[in-house]
Each structure stands twice: as C-alpha cells, then as structure tokens.
C-alpha cells in the first residue's frame, strides 16, 4: 500500500506534494531512492519483470513488482492546499483521489516503464469510513472521477478499511453499497480500538487496553 494517510507525516501542502510526487513516480516507473550501504552508493528502483522460457520453449513473464494500492485519507480531513473560489478549504480526500487517478493514467494507458495493474484498474484504499453512507459516498466520488478522466465505469476499485464501529456493525451493508468496486476489506485494529473507546467513553470507563482484544466486538 502506498500511503497518503497514517504511515506518512504529511502535515501541510508542501509535505503532501512530496507524497504526490513519489506516487506519480511509482506509477511512471521512474521513482528512485539513492542511499549509501557499507560505504557503497546504491539506488533503489522498481524491479524489472522476469522473462524466461518454459519446458516447451515458450516465453513467459513473471511481474517483478507487487500490485500497488494507494491509501487516500478519510472524508473528514480538510486541507488548504486547494481552496474554493470563496477561500474555503476542500476535503483532502477529494484531492487525493484526483491525484491518484491522474498518476495512474500512465499505467492505464500503457506509457509507464513499470506496469502496475494487469486488468486496467486503479486500486484505492479508503480509511475512516463511518458506515455504509460514507462507503456509498466514496463510490459516487469514484464514479465522478471516472467521468472526469474519461474512464470506463468501475475502473477505480475500493478497499474498505474496517476501523470504525459503524462500519463493523454494518459491514454487510457497506459491502453492498460498493459491491461493484470492493476488492478487499482490512481491519485497522488500532483505529478500530480507538473508535470503540471514542464511541463508548461517555457511557463510563472502558476496559484497559490489555483486555481490549478479549472483547466480543473485536
């Protein structure tokens, strides 16, 4: 997963621009990271595909890279890196979506040096969704992005992060709301625990963290 969310510290527009630049480099197949190891200058770059011949002499290929998924931020984050005409901030996830799909066009059009999807899809992981209505909103936004970029319907696939109580309690409905797009579901246990505490804490003390994993809800 190429992360625009929890595992990166993108606290302002300048930081986020670096994240976007790296992800564009991944989809172009041009991202490189020089480093020094044991006194030697080295460069990390995407692996090439592996070509070989089978026992019949036919050429075969194995992808040299895993499929890249991109995790955007949730619906409730706003950013001043883009402003509306009247000066208001915009949902950061809207910008993440457009940049992600724009970067993936290199892959979809076959102009990347390192192909990602073998089926012509863009894989976006969406976190922090509180129930099926937010999943439905995400699916609608994906549809609008497809219209904007002239892509066929359901090109953009959705990974649902199950890390909010309303999503866990209504997971079947969440899947139904985006059934044509969902390609995986993953539970973020730390965020899911935090939301359980946040949801219940006004009703009284919650169990200690060490006991949290023994609770029925998890």
XYZ file of N, CA, C and O in Angstrom:
872
model
N 0.844 -1.188 0.000
C 0.000 0.000 0.000
C 0.883 1.243 0.000
O 1.741 1.393 0.873
N 0.691 2.120 -0.984
C 1.339 3.424 -0.990
C 0.453 4.355 -0.178
O -0.701 4.587 -0.529
N 0.980 4.866 0.918
C 0.121 5.515 1.903
C 0.157 7.028 1.802
O 1.218 7.639 1.774
N -1.025 7.639 1.738
C -1.179 9.088 1.865
C -1.703 9.449 3.254
O -1.970 10.612 3.520
N -1.860 8.427 4.121
C -2.545 8.661 5.384
C -1.638 8.385 6.575
O -0.653 9.063 6.784
N -1.924 7.343 7.375
C -1.339 7.185 8.705
C 0.173 7.012 8.744
O 0.829 7.482 9.662
N 0.745 6.301 7.766
C 2.163 5.964 7.877
C 3.086 7.049 7.337
O 4.301 6.881 7.320
N 2.529 8.163 6.898
C 3.338 9.302 6.482
C 2.951 10.519 7.304
O 1.819 10.634 7.762
N 3.894 11.401 7.523
C 3.624 12.619 8.297
C 3.511 13.797 7.338
O 4.416 14.616 7.233
N 2.398 13.849 6.612
C 2.156 14.942 5.670
C 1.273 15.968 6.356
O 0.051 15.845 6.368
N 1.905 16.967 6.969
C 1.159 17.900 7.822
C 0.774 19.192 7.107
O 0.010 19.985 7.643
N 1.304 19.419 5.908
C 0.956 20.632 5.184
C 1.038 20.357 3.685
O 1.347 19.247 3.252
N 0.736 21.383 2.904
C 0.688 21.211 1.454
C 2.044 20.807 0.878
O 2.114 19.996 -0.056
N 3.125 21.352 1.429
C 4.458 21.013 0.921
C 4.758 19.537 1.144
O 5.285 18.850 0.252
N 4.422 19.036 2.336
C 4.627 17.614 2.607
C 3.785 16.753 1.670
O 4.255 15.749 1.134
N 2.534 17.137 1.479
C 1.638 16.323 0.661
C 2.094 16.315 -0.793
O 1.946 15.309 -1.499
N 2.666 17.436 -1.245
C 3.185 17.487 -2.608
C 4.301 16.460 -2.806
O 4.420 15.853 -3.877
N 5.111 16.240 -1.772
C 6.173 15.228 -1.857
C 5.575 13.825 -1.950
O 6.072 12.980 -2.703
N 4.513 13.588 -1.180
C 3.822 12.301 -1.264
C 3.290 12.090 -2.681
O 3.470 11.028 -3.284
N 2.622 13.106 -3.218
C 2.073 13.005 -4.569
C 3.185 12.766 -5.588
O 3.025 11.966 -6.519
N 4.302 13.464 -5.429
C 5.409 13.313 -6.376
C 5.932 11.872 -6.370
O 6.205 11.287 -7.430
N 6.061 11.286 -5.184
C 6.565 9.914 -5.097
C 5.596 8.920 -5.725
O 6.014 7.986 -6.430
N 4.306 9.116 -5.473
C 3.324 8.188 -6.028
C 3.261 8.313 -7.546
O 3.140 7.305 -8.263
N 3.370 9.527 -8.052
C 3.451 9.700 -9.514
C 4.670 8.973 -10.066
O 4.611 8.340 -11.129
N 5.785 9.043 -9.342
C 6.995 8.349 -9.777
C 6.838 6.843 -9.793
O 7.365 6.163 -10.683
N 6.087 6.312 -8.832
C 5.823 4.872 -8.811
C 5.017 4.460 -10.041
O 5.341 3.487 -10.722
N 3.957 5.212 -10.343
C 3.105 4.843 -11.479
C 3.815 5.072 -12.815
O 3.494 4.399 -13.807
N 4.746 6.008 -12.875
C 5.537 6.181 -14.104
C 6.639 5.145 -14.220
O 7.212 4.957 -15.290
N 6.976 4.533 -13.083
C 8.079 3.580 -13.070
C 9.431 4.242 -13.028
O 10.449 3.613 -13.347
N 9.468 5.505 -12.597
C 10.727 6.266 -12.620
C 11.259 6.599 -11.233
O 12.337 7.182 -11.117
N 10.528 6.247 -10.161
C 10.953 6.626 -8.813
C 12.246 5.910 -8.435
O 12.360 4.686 -8.592
N 13.205 6.674 -7.967
C 14.474 6.121 -7.497
C 14.822 6.719 -6.152
O 14.454 7.853 -5.856
N 15.518 5.923 -5.324
C 15.918 6.384 -3.996
C 17.389 6.026 -3.759
O 17.709 4.875 -3.454
N 18.290 6.992 -3.955
C 19.708 6.711 -3.704
C 20.005 6.620 -2.207
O 19.389 7.309 -1.394
N 20.924 5.743 -1.854
C 21.329 5.602 -0.450
C 22.732 5.000 -0.401
O 23.267 4.527 -1.411
N 23.320 5.036 0.784
C 24.666 4.506 0.981
C 24.581 3.304 1.921
O 23.970 3.381 2.994
N 25.180 2.173 1.513
C 25.203 0.974 2.331
C 26.607 0.387 2.334
O 27.171 0.117 1.272
N 27.150 0.243 3.550
C 28.509 -0.282 3.688
C 29.511 0.515 2.851
O 30.413 -0.050 2.220
N 29.312 1.834 2.804
C 30.220 2.700 2.080
C 30.028 2.722 0.581
O 30.789 3.378 -0.132
N 29.007 2.015 0.094
C 28.754 1.977 -1.357
C 27.496 2.767 -1.684
O 26.498 2.686 -0.973
N 27.572 3.518 -2.767
C 26.396 4.243 -3.249
C 25.483 3.265 -3.998
O 25.930 2.557 -4.910
N 24.223 3.246 -3.599
C 23.265 2.337 -4.211
C 21.983 3.099 -4.550
O 21.751 4.188 -4.032
N 21.164 2.522 -5.397
C 19.909 3.149 -5.810
C 18.814 2.093 -5.806
O 18.966 1.032 -6.429
N 17.737 2.388 -5.101
C 16.555 1.520 -5.173
C 15.652 2.013 -6.300
O 15.373 3.187 -6.409
N 15.169 1.090 -7.098
C 14.248 1.414 -8.194
C 13.340 0.209 -8.421
O 13.635 -0.887 -7.930
N 12.241 0.385 -9.159
C 11.334 -0.757 -9.391
C 12.042 -1.904 -10.100
O 12.843 -1.701 -11.018
N 11.755 -3.115 -9.647
C 12.320 -4.297 -10.295
C 11.729 -4.465 -11.688
O 10.563 -4.129 -11.942
N 12.520 -4.989 -12.581
C 12.030 -5.317 -13.921
C 11.264 -6.634 -13.879
O 11.423 -7.441 -12.957
N 10.395 -6.843 -14.872
C 9.717 -8.127 -14.987
C 10.740 -9.220 -15.315
O 11.805 -8.953 -15.886
N 10.409 -10.441 -14.940
C 11.311 -11.583 -15.149
C 10.795 -12.411 -16.323
O 9.669 -12.929 -16.284
N 11.607 -12.516 -17.357
C 11.241 -13.300 -18.533
C 12.031 -14.603 -18.546
O 13.203 -14.645 -18.178
N 11.360 -15.671 -18.948
C 12.015 -16.974 -19.035
C 11.277 -17.830 -20.064
O 10.221 -17.444 -20.570
N 11.836 -18.981 -20.359
C 11.181 -19.919 -21.273
C 10.815 -21.188 -20.509
O 11.596 -21.684 -19.703
N 9.602 -21.672 -20.769
C 9.167 -22.892 -20.093
C 9.754 -24.115 -20.787
O 10.582 -23.996 -21.707
N 9.332 -25.314 -20.332
C 9.919 -26.534 -20.874
C 9.611 -26.740 -22.355
O 10.296 -27.493 -23.044
N 8.590 -26.010 -22.864
C 8.274 -26.092 -24.288
C 8.998 -25.040 -25.115
O 8.860 -25.005 -26.332
N 9.723 -24.176 -24.436
C 10.427 -23.114 -25.136
C 9.618 -21.859 -25.348
O 10.069 -20.919 -26.020
N 8.406 -21.816 -24.781
C 7.564 -20.632 -24.914
C 7.984 -19.559 -23.906
O 8.312 -19.863 -22.752
N 7.980 -18.311 -24.363
C 8.356 -17.203 -23.491
C 7.265 -16.950 -22.460
O 6.072 -16.903 -22.786
N 7.660 -16.780 -21.206
C 6.745 -16.491 -20.099
C 7.306 -15.310 -19.305
O 8.497 -15.024 -19.352
N 6.382 -14.659 -18.592
C 6.810 -13.494 -17.806
C 6.191 -13.545 -16.413
O 5.019 -13.884 -16.253
N 7.001 -13.200 -15.420
C 6.530 -13.020 -14.054
C 6.717 -11.544 -13.686
O 7.794 -10.980 -13.915
N 5.679 -10.901 -13.144
C 5.840 -9.491 -12.743
C 6.953 -9.345 -11.705
O 7.073 -10.160 -10.783
N 7.738 -8.320 -11.867
C 8.831 -8.085 -10.924
C 8.411 -7.279 -9.708
O 9.218 -7.059 -8.801
N 7.130 -6.838 -9.701
C 6.672 -5.959 -8.619
C 5.301 -6.416 -8.131
O 4.536 -7.025 -8.877
N 5.004 -6.113 -6.882
C 3.655 -6.353 -6.370
C 2.719 -5.276 -6.914
O 3.156 -4.229 -7.395
N 1.420 -5.538 -6.856
C 0.440 -4.548 -7.288
C 0.353 -3.436 -6.249
O 0.229 -3.700 -5.049
N 0.449 -2.195 -6.690
C 0.402 -1.048 -5.786
C -1.038 -0.625 -5.522
O -1.809 -0.398 -6.455
N -1.386 -0.532 -4.259
C -2.636 0.068 -3.824
C -2.293 1.431 -3.234
O -1.212 1.608 -2.679
N -3.198 2.389 -3.334
C -2.941 3.728 -2.795
C -4.000 4.044 -1.745
O -5.196 4.020 -2.039
N -3.553 4.312 -0.519
C -4.498 4.681 0.526
C -4.624 6.202 0.594
O -3.669 6.906 0.896
N -5.827 6.683 0.284
C -6.147 8.101 0.432
C -6.531 8.387 1.877
O -6.682 7.472 2.681
N -6.716 9.657 2.221
C -7.190 9.989 3.565
C -8.709 9.830 3.610
O -9.382 9.688 2.591
N -9.281 9.880 4.822
C -10.715 9.732 5.004
C -11.486 10.989 4.629
O -10.913 12.029 4.289
N -12.808 10.906 4.750
C -13.674 12.008 4.338
C -13.596 13.227 5.239
O -13.984 14.327 4.836
N -13.118 13.081 6.446
C -13.248 14.163 7.429
C -11.991 15.012 7.569
O -11.890 15.823 8.482
N -11.037 14.836 6.669
C -9.822 15.657 6.648
C -9.991 16.757 5.607
O -10.420 16.503 4.480
N -9.654 17.976 6.001
C -9.699 19.107 5.075
C -8.300 19.699 4.933
O -7.462 19.575 5.833
N -8.041 20.346 3.807
C -6.701 20.877 3.528
C -6.801 22.229 2.837
O -7.739 22.483 2.066
N -5.805 23.071 3.102
C -5.749 24.373 2.438
C -4.829 24.346 1.215
O -4.512 25.392 0.654
N -4.406 23.136 0.779
C -3.556 23.092 -0.418
C -4.356 23.445 -1.671
O -3.800 23.833 -2.683
N -5.688 23.306 -1.588
C -6.600 23.759 -2.636
C -7.724 24.511 -1.952
O -8.246 24.056 -0.934
N -8.091 25.662 -2.514
C -9.160 26.476 -1.935
C -10.272 26.679 -2.949
O -10.039 26.709 -4.161
N -11.489 26.821 -2.456
C -12.614 27.144 -3.327
C -12.531 28.623 -3.724
O -11.690 29.383 -3.215
N -13.403 29.045 -4.618
C -13.390 30.440 -5.067
C -13.608 31.413 -3.912
O -13.081 32.540 -3.948
N -14.362 31.004 -2.896
C -14.586 31.903 -1.761
C -13.619 31.653 -0.613
O -13.854 32.072 0.516
N -12.499 30.936 -0.892
C -11.422 30.813 0.073
C -11.564 29.701 1.090
O -10.788 29.635 2.046
N -12.513 28.794 0.905
C -12.688 27.712 1.866
C -11.788 26.524 1.532
O -11.471 26.273 0.365
N -11.391 25.783 2.576
C -10.592 24.575 2.363
C -11.467 23.486 1.745
O -12.695 23.541 1.800
N -10.824 22.493 1.162
C -11.546 21.411 0.495
C -11.231 20.086 1.190
O -10.205 19.961 1.868
N -12.088 19.086 1.026
C -11.770 17.758 1.570
C -10.478 17.224 0.956
O -10.348 17.146 -0.269
N -9.540 16.875 1.805
C -8.238 16.406 1.326
C -8.379 15.128 0.493
O -7.631 14.903 -0.459
N -9.352 14.291 0.861
C -9.563 13.053 0.116
C -9.977 13.288 -1.329
O -9.692 12.463 -2.194
N -10.669 14.414 -1.601
C -11.026 14.742 -2.982
C -9.757 14.934 -3.812
O -9.654 14.437 -4.937
N -8.809 15.678 -3.253
C -7.557 15.943 -3.970
C -6.756 14.647 -4.117
O -6.188 14.364 -5.178
N -6.707 13.850 -3.029
C -6.012 12.562 -3.097
C -6.550 11.708 -4.248
O -5.786 11.096 -5.001
N -7.863 11.650 -4.366
C -8.485 10.835 -5.405
C -8.075 11.294 -6.796
O -7.660 10.482 -7.640
N -8.166 12.597 -7.045
C -7.838 13.106 -8.372
C -6.362 12.907 -8.705
O -6.011 12.538 -9.835
N -5.492 13.129 -7.723
C -4.056 12.945 -7.974
C -3.739 11.463 -8.188
O -2.959 11.103 -9.082
N -4.344 10.598 -7.389
C -4.093 9.161 -7.528
C -4.487 8.672 -8.918
O -3.716 7.984 -9.597
N -5.696 9.021 -9.351
C -6.164 8.552 -10.659
C -5.363 9.213 -11.779
O -5.002 8.560 -12.773
N -5.058 10.504 -11.622
C -4.245 11.183 -12.621
C -2.886 10.529 -12.779
O -2.386 10.356 -13.905
N -2.280 10.131 -11.659
C -0.980 9.453 -11.721
C -1.118 8.082 -12.367
O -0.255 7.654 -13.147
N -2.216 7.392 -12.053
C -2.403 6.034 -12.573
C -2.701 6.002 -14.063
O -2.651 4.926 -14.674
N -3.011 7.143 -14.665
C -3.248 7.162 -16.113
C -2.038 6.642 -16.881
O -2.187 6.041 -17.951
N -0.844 6.885 -16.356
C 0.365 6.360 -17.016
C 0.284 4.839 -17.133
O 0.658 4.258 -18.157
N -0.214 4.224 -16.066
C -0.334 2.768 -16.067
C -1.475 2.313 -16.969
O -1.330 1.379 -17.772
N -2.617 2.989 -16.877
C -3.786 2.588 -17.655
C -3.552 2.738 -19.156
O -4.082 1.962 -19.958
N -2.759 3.735 -19.540
C -2.503 3.985 -20.966
C -1.316 3.202 -21.510
O -0.975 3.301 -22.690
N -0.639 2.467 -20.627
C 0.492 1.666 -21.071
C 1.751 2.450 -21.342
O 2.645 1.979 -22.058
N 1.859 3.666 -20.767
C 3.045 4.501 -21.000
C 4.027 4.458 -19.837
O 5.050 5.132 -19.870
N 3.730 3.652 -18.816
C 4.624 3.539 -17.677
C 5.778 2.597 -17.992
O 5.630 1.648 -18.772
N 6.920 2.857 -17.373
C 8.054 1.953 -17.533
C 7.847 0.657 -16.750
O 8.529 -0.349 -17.024
N 6.955 0.687 -15.760
C 6.723 -0.483 -14.909
C 5.218 -0.632 -14.697
O 4.626 0.092 -13.907
N 4.599 -1.564 -15.417
C 3.148 -1.735 -15.341
C 2.729 -2.146 -13.935
O 3.425 -2.885 -13.243
N 1.556 -1.653 -13.513
C 1.027 -1.999 -12.190
C -0.134 -2.988 -12.327
O 0.027 -4.177 -12.118
N -1.305 -2.506 -12.718
C -2.475 -3.383 -12.838
C -2.426 -4.162 -14.145
O -2.195 -3.597 -15.210
N -2.681 -5.470 -14.049
C -2.750 -6.292 -15.256
C -4.161 -6.311 -15.840
O -4.397 -6.897 -16.893
N -5.116 -5.661 -15.133
C -6.514 -5.691 -15.565
C -7.070 -4.298 -15.826
O -8.281 -4.121 -15.944
N -6.197 -3.294 -15.877
C -6.652 -1.944 -16.191
C -7.461 -1.293 -15.091
O -8.430 -0.590 -15.382
N -7.064 -1.494 -13.849
C -7.784 -0.915 -12.713
C -6.870 -0.013 -11.899
O -5.647 -0.094 -11.979
N -7.513 0.850 -11.102
C -6.812 1.684 -10.117
C -7.328 1.252 -8.754
O -8.543 1.210 -8.525
N -6.416 0.923 -7.838
C -6.807 0.350 -6.556
C -6.598 1.381 -5.442
O -5.455 1.715 -5.098
N -7.697 1.881 -4.893
C -7.640 2.902 -3.843
C -8.217 2.346 -2.556
O -9.337 1.810 -2.540
N -7.450 2.455 -1.486
C -7.890 2.048 -0.158
C -8.442 3.277 0.563
O -7.770 4.304 0.643
N -9.665 3.171 1.058
C -10.317 4.300 1.726
C -10.507 3.994 3.206
O -11.235 3.075 3.571
N -9.869 4.787 4.078
C -9.960 4.548 5.518
C -11.020 5.427 6.173
O -11.632 6.286 5.541
N -11.233 5.198 7.477
C -12.015 6.086 8.356
C -13.437 6.336 7.854
O -13.970 7.423 8.034
N -14.052 5.323 7.235
C -15.430 5.498 6.776
C -16.385 5.015 7.870
O -16.283 3.882 8.340
N -17.308 5.897 8.256
C -18.245 5.593 9.331
C -19.561 5.073 8.749
O -20.525 5.814 8.570
N -19.611 3.798 8.414
C -20.846 3.196 7.965
C -21.066 3.238 6.469
O -20.278 3.785 5.693
N -22.208 2.665 6.058
C -22.477 2.434 4.642
C -22.708 3.718 3.854
O -22.426 3.780 2.655
N -23.213 4.772 4.498
C -23.463 6.018 3.755
C -22.151 6.640 3.291
O -22.090 7.221 2.198
N -21.111 6.534 4.101
C -19.819 7.074 3.673
C -19.175 6.178 2.618
O -18.461 6.674 1.736
N -19.399 4.869 2.703
C -18.930 3.986 1.638
C -19.633 4.327 0.326
O -19.010 4.397 -0.740
N -20.933 4.573 0.394
C -21.683 4.958 -0.801
C -21.179 6.281 -1.361
O -21.059 6.447 -2.585
N -20.847 7.227 -0.479
C -20.289 8.500 -0.929
C -18.973 8.275 -1.661
O -18.728 8.869 -2.722
N -18.129 7.423 -1.117
C -16.853 7.123 -1.768
C -17.072 6.548 -3.156
O -16.405 6.936 -4.122
N -18.022 5.632 -3.285
C -18.301 5.031 -4.587
C -18.779 6.085 -5.588
O -18.386 6.065 -6.770
N -19.605 7.013 -5.116
C -20.076 8.078 -6.000
C -18.922 8.980 -6.430
O -18.843 9.396 -7.597
N -18.027 9.296 -5.507
C -16.865 10.120 -5.851
C -15.981 9.407 -6.865
O -15.463 10.034 -7.807
N -15.790 8.108 -6.691
C -15.008 7.346 -7.665
C -15.661 7.431 -9.051
O -14.975 7.569 -10.067
N -16.990 7.352 -9.070
C -17.694 7.456 -10.345
C -17.504 8.807 -11.010
O -17.324 8.900 -12.229
N -17.535 9.858 -10.197
C -17.325 11.204 -10.761
C -15.900 11.356 -11.285
O -15.676 12.018 -12.313
N -14.938 10.763 -10.583
C -13.552 10.818 -11.054
C -13.405 10.072 -12.375
O -12.679 10.516 -13.278
N -14.093 8.944 -12.507
C -14.054 8.204 -13.780
C -14.633 9.038 -14.923
O -14.080 9.058 -16.025
N -15.718 9.745 -14.655
C -16.302 10.628 -15.667
C -15.321 11.741 -16.031
O -15.148 12.075 -17.214
N -14.667 12.312 -15.014
C -13.745 13.428 -15.247
C -12.571 13.000 -16.132
O -12.159 13.737 -17.036
N -12.042 11.804 -15.885
C -10.878 11.339 -16.636
C -11.247 10.515 -17.861
O -10.362 10.044 -18.584
N -12.541 10.327 -18.103
C -12.966 9.565 -19.269
C -12.678 8.080 -19.169
O -12.382 7.422 -20.179
N -12.772 7.525 -17.964
C -12.507 6.109 -17.743
C -13.815 5.324 -17.738
O -14.876 5.858 -17.426
N -13.729 4.056 -18.044
C -14.927 3.218 -18.004
C -15.388 3.037 -16.551
O -14.580 3.116 -15.619
N -16.659 2.772 -16.390
C -17.242 2.605 -15.062
C -16.567 1.463 -14.296
O -16.245 0.423 -14.851
N -16.323 1.716 -13.018
C -15.718 0.743 -12.101
C -14.247 0.452 -12.402
O -13.724 -0.586 -11.976
N -13.595 1.362 -13.117
C -12.141 1.251 -13.258
C -11.473 1.399 -11.896
O -10.488 0.712 -11.593
N -12.014 2.312 -11.070
C -11.434 2.562 -9.751
C -12.031 1.579 -8.752
O -13.235 1.577 -8.502
N -11.185 0.730 -8.194
C -11.614 -0.264 -7.218
C -11.412 0.274 -5.794
O -10.546 1.117 -5.552
N -12.227 -0.218 -4.867
C -12.226 0.298 -3.499
C -11.804 -0.770 -2.487
O -12.354 -1.869 -2.473
N -10.839 -0.424 -1.655
C -10.501 -1.228 -0.489
C -11.098 -0.559 0.736
O -10.857 0.623 0.983
N -11.901 -1.283 1.488
C -12.569 -0.724 2.668
C -11.746 -1.042 3.910
O -11.480 -2.210 4.204
N -11.350 0.002 4.639
C -10.716 -0.185 5.938
C -11.813 -0.259 6.995
O -12.537 0.705 7.229
N -11.944 -1.410 7.627
C -12.939 -1.614 8.681
C -12.309 -1.187 10.001
O -11.714 -1.993 10.712
N -12.447 0.093 10.327
C -11.795 0.608 11.539
C -12.680 1.581 12.311
O -12.184 2.303 13.181
N -13.966 1.615 11.981
C -14.921 2.436 12.717
C -16.103 1.559 13.127
O -16.517 0.667 12.387
N -16.664 1.842 14.314
C -17.697 0.977 14.863
C -18.910 0.843 13.940
O -19.460 -0.244 13.755
N -19.333 1.949 13.342
C -20.499 1.888 12.469
C -20.244 1.055 11.219
O -21.167 0.474 10.640
N -19.001 0.996 10.792
C -18.663 0.136 9.658
C -18.656 -1.322 10.076
O -19.221 -2.185 9.380
N -18.061 -1.645 11.218
C -18.024 -3.032 11.687
C -19.430 -3.575 11.905
O -19.742 -4.714 11.539
N -20.289 -2.758 12.513
C -21.647 -3.207 12.837
C -22.522 -3.350 11.594
O -23.544 -4.043 11.632
N -22.132 -2.694 10.508
C -22.931 -2.707 9.275
C -22.085 -3.118 8.072
O -22.296 -2.631 6.963
N -21.156 -4.042 8.291
C -20.180 -4.360 7.253
C -20.850 -4.932 6.001
O -20.453 -4.605 4.875
N -21.870 -5.769 6.170
C -22.536 -6.336 5.000
C -23.164 -5.232 4.146
O -23.083 -5.263 2.915
N -23.775 -4.246 4.794
C -24.385 -3.140 4.053
C -23.319 -2.269 3.407
O -23.520 -1.737 2.315
N -22.176 -2.121 4.074
C -21.071 -1.360 3.481
C -20.590 -2.024 2.193
O -20.338 -1.349 1.193
N -20.469 -3.337 2.219
C -20.049 -4.062 1.023
C -21.092 -3.907 -0.080
O -20.758 -3.694 -1.253
N -22.372 -4.003 0.292
C -23.444 -3.873 -0.702
C -23.413 -2.504 -1.358
O -23.658 -2.382 -2.570
N -23.090 -1.459 -0.583
C -23.108 -0.093 -1.109
C -22.058 0.135 -2.187
O -22.174 1.078 -2.978
N -21.034 -0.718 -2.230
C -19.984 -0.562 -3.252
C -19.609 -1.919 -3.833
O -18.446 -2.164 -4.149
N -20.604 -2.779 -3.994
C -20.341 -4.169 -4.369
C -19.586 -4.303 -5.686
O -18.813 -5.246 -5.873
N -19.794 -3.368 -6.621
C -19.136 -3.470 -7.926
C -17.680 -3.033 -7.883
O -16.949 -3.249 -8.851
N -17.276 -2.423 -6.765
C -15.923 -1.870 -6.694
C -15.033 -2.533 -5.643
O -13.802 -2.479 -5.766
N -15.602 -3.134 -4.617
C -14.810 -3.601 -3.479
C -13.870 -4.722 -3.898
O -14.290 -5.712 -4.499
N -12.589 -4.553 -3.586
C -11.628 -5.621 -3.890
C -10.978 -6.178 -2.636
O -10.361 -7.239 -2.674
N -11.110 -5.498 -1.501
C -10.652 -6.087 -0.247
C -11.225 -5.328 0.943
O -11.743 -4.224 0.824
N -11.204 -5.999 2.099
C -11.583 -5.390 3.371
C -10.472 -5.700 4.348
O -9.996 -6.839 4.427
N -10.061 -4.694 5.081
C -8.973 -4.884 6.041
C -9.328 -4.168 7.340
O -9.805 -3.035 7.324
N -9.116 -4.835 8.451
C -9.400 -4.236 9.755
C -8.154 -3.538 10.288
O -7.104 -4.170 10.419
N -8.283 -2.242 10.594
C -7.213 -1.500 11.257
C -7.462 -1.535 12.762
O -8.268 -0.770 13.280
N -6.785 -2.443 13.457
C -7.141 -2.710 14.852
C -6.896 -1.529 15.783
O -7.676 -1.277 16.707
N -5.829 -0.779 15.559
C -5.572 0.368 16.437
C -6.659 1.429 16.275
O -7.200 1.948 17.266
N -6.992 1.765 15.034
C -8.052 2.749 14.801
C -9.403 2.224 15.259
O -10.224 2.969 15.809
N -9.640 0.922 15.041
C -10.919 0.334 15.454
C -11.058 0.392 16.983
O -12.134 0.695 17.517
N -9.975 0.112 17.700
C -9.986 0.209 19.164
C -10.228 1.638 19.609
O -11.015 1.908 20.521
N -9.550 2.585 18.957
C -9.732 3.995 19.301
C -11.155 4.457 19.095
O -11.716 5.207 19.906
N -11.792 4.001 17.995
C -13.175 4.408 17.752
C -14.124 3.783 18.762
O -15.116 4.389 19.159
N -13.835 2.549 19.196
C -14.655 1.917 20.230
C -14.601 2.731 21.524
O -15.626 2.983 22.159
N -13.403 3.177 21.886
C -13.253 4.000 23.081
C -13.977 5.332 22.906
O -14.712 5.791 23.773
N -13.768 5.957 21.749
C -14.378 7.265 21.490
C -15.899 7.183 21.512
O -16.586 8.086 21.992
N -16.439 6.070 20.987
C -17.887 5.903 20.923
C -18.497 5.659 22.297
O -19.591 6.145 22.598
N -17.796 4.909 23.149
C -18.376 4.438 24.403
C -17.974 5.245 25.632
O -18.564 5.064 26.701
N -16.975 6.126 25.530
C -16.374 6.673 26.741
C -17.336 7.552 27.540
O -17.203 7.668 28.760
N -18.334 8.166 26.895
C -19.281 8.990 27.641
C -20.229 8.155 28.497
O -20.872 8.662 29.409
N -20.309 6.850 28.195
C -21.154 5.957 28.990
C -20.432 5.449 30.233
O -21.042 4.793 31.078
N -19.165 5.727 30.368
C -18.395 5.281 31.531
C -17.047 4.760 31.117
O -16.694 4.765 29.933
N -16.231 4.297 32.071
C -14.886 3.807 31.773
C -14.915 2.609 30.821
O -15.847 1.797 30.858
N -13.924 2.525 29.965
C -13.773 1.376 29.075
C -12.738 0.437 29.665
O -12.018 0.797 30.607
N -12.671 -0.785 29.135
C -11.714 -1.753 29.668
C -10.293 -1.315 29.330
O -10.072 -0.595 28.346
N -9.309 -1.712 30.125
C -7.920 -1.370 29.817
C -7.493 -1.925 28.464
O -8.063 -2.906 27.969
N -6.509 -1.295 27.873
C -6.056 -1.684 26.544
C -5.668 -3.157 26.467
O -5.953 -3.834 25.476
N -5.029 -3.657 27.522
C -4.576 -5.052 27.507
C -5.738 -6.034 27.393
O -5.577 -7.158 26.914
N -6.923 -5.629 27.848
C -8.101 -6.508 27.789
C -8.943 -6.280 26.531
O -9.895 -7.016 26.280
N -8.592 -5.285 25.754
C -9.425 -4.901 24.623
C -9.568 -6.036 23.603
O -10.648 -6.271 23.046
N -8.490 -6.766 23.353
C -8.528 -7.819 22.335
C -9.354 -9.027 22.764
O -9.650 -9.894 21.943
N -9.721 -9.112 24.038
C -10.542 -10.223 24.504
C -12.036 -9.894 24.457
O -12.878 -10.737 24.783
N -12.378 -8.674 24.028
C -13.779 -8.291 23.997
C -14.497 -8.916 22.797
O -13.890 -9.200 21.763
N -15.809 -9.145 22.950
C -16.575 -9.829 21.907
C -16.589 -9.053 20.595
O -16.598 -9.629 19.510
N -16.615 -7.713 20.694
C -16.759 -6.928 19.464
C -15.567 -7.066 18.551
O -15.679 -6.938 17.331
N -14.391 -7.345 19.108
C -13.192 -7.427 18.264
C -12.976 -8.851 17.760
O -12.269 -9.072 16.787
